[in-house]
Short mmCIF file of C-alpha atoms in Angstrom, two decimals:
data_model
loop_
_atom_site.label_atom_id
_atom_site.label_comp_id
_atom_site.label_asym_id
_atom_site.label_seq_id
_atom_site.Cartn_x
_atom_site.Cartn_y
_atom_site.Cartn_z
CA MET A 1 -0.10 0.00 -0.08
CA ALA A 2 1.71 3.30 -1.05
CA GLU A 3 2.01 5.83 1.63
CA ALA A 4 0.29 9.38 1.06
CA VAL A 5 3.25 11.63 0.47
CA ARG A 6 2.72 15.46 1.63
CA SER A 7 4.03 18.13 -0.15
CA ALA A 8 6.08 21.07 1.29
CA LYS A 9 4.38 24.19 2.56
CA LYS A 10 4.74 27.34 0.84
CA GLU A 11 6.71 30.09 2.53
CA PHE A 12 7.26 33.99 1.66
CA VAL A 13 9.32 36.54 3.25
CA GLY A 14 7.77 39.86 3.06
CA ILE A 15 7.06 43.38 4.78
CA VAL A 16 4.40 43.84 7.72
CA LYS A 17 2.28 46.75 6.13
CA SER A 18 -0.56 46.71 9.10
CA ASP A 19 -0.95 45.26 12.56
CA LYS A 20 -4.46 46.67 13.26
CA MET A 21 -6.23 43.68 13.60
CA GLU A 22 -6.32 41.68 16.40
CA LYS A 23 -4.10 38.45 15.93
CA THR A 24 -3.85 39.56 12.19
CA ILE A 25 -1.06 41.01 10.30
CA VAL A 26 -1.11 42.16 6.57
CA VAL A 27 2.09 41.11 4.77
CA ALA A 28 3.06 42.48 1.40
CA VAL A 29 5.40 39.94 -0.69
CA ALA A 30 7.17 41.35 -3.88
CA ASN A 31 8.82 39.25 -6.63
CA LYS A 32 10.08 40.39 -9.77
CA THR A 33 8.59 38.87 -13.16
CA LEU A 34 10.01 39.48 -16.85
CA HIS A 35 7.17 41.20 -19.12
CA PRO A 36 7.15 39.07 -21.88
CA LEU A 37 6.37 41.55 -24.71
CA TYR A 38 8.88 44.33 -22.96
CA LYS A 39 11.58 42.14 -21.46
CA LYS A 40 11.69 44.26 -18.33
CA TYR A 41 11.63 43.24 -14.96
CA VAL A 42 8.04 44.25 -13.46
CA THR A 43 7.89 44.12 -9.16
CA ARG A 44 4.35 42.19 -8.50
CA THR A 45 3.23 42.67 -4.88
CA LYS A 46 0.74 40.64 -3.18
CA LYS A 47 -0.95 41.14 0.28
CA LEU A 48 -1.54 38.19 2.31
CA LYS A 49 -3.38 38.32 5.65
CA ALA A 50 -1.66 36.21 8.43
CA HIS A 51 -2.65 34.80 11.72
CA ASP A 52 -0.03 36.49 14.51
CA GLU A 53 -1.08 34.65 17.81
CA LYS A 54 1.13 37.08 20.20
CA ASN A 55 0.67 40.38 18.51
CA GLU A 56 4.25 40.26 18.15
CA ALA A 57 4.96 41.72 14.40
CA HIS A 58 4.68 45.48 13.65
CA ILE A 59 4.34 47.63 10.60
CA GLY A 60 7.66 47.55 8.79
CA ASP A 61 9.09 44.23 10.24
CA ARG A 62 10.31 41.75 7.81
CA VAL A 63 8.56 38.38 8.40
CA ARG A 64 8.53 34.96 7.20
CA VAL A 65 4.93 33.60 6.96
CA ILE A 66 3.85 29.82 6.24
CA GLU A 67 0.96 28.33 4.48
CA CYS A 68 -1.64 26.74 7.16
CA ARG A 69 -5.02 25.61 7.21
CA PRO A 70 -7.71 28.27 6.37
CA LEU A 71 -8.45 30.16 9.77
CA SER A 72 -10.77 32.46 8.57
CA LYS A 73 -12.41 33.98 4.61
CA GLU A 74 -9.43 35.03 3.92
CA LYS A 75 -6.40 34.28 6.45
CA CYS A 76 -4.77 31.16 5.50
CA TRP A 77 -1.43 32.08 6.32
CA ARG A 78 0.49 32.12 9.66
CA LEU A 79 3.37 33.98 10.97
CA ALA A 80 6.68 31.32 11.07
CA GLU A 81 9.26 34.18 12.32
CA ILE A 82 10.38 37.83 12.52
CA ILE A 83 13.68 38.19 10.48
CA GLU A 84 14.32 41.83 11.08
CA LYS A 85 12.18 44.53 13.60
CA ALA A 86 11.92 47.95 11.82
CA ARG A 87 13.71 50.53 13.19
#
């Protein structure tokens, strides 16, 4: 009998843009992609809502978020670690 193989969870590094919600942070994740026609690198940004159980991340912090089960309508990420605190 074959075992079910679990895939690795996605991880992103981004900057905290909002911490106004209770136990939730908004993280902006940016990546550069090559435009197919103009051959110029374009920065694409997506905002993720992540669960912050202890409310320890604040605006400007560089954080790592990891995929998890859906916690609410839009929140399916959780704070893994704070890489760098804002000055």
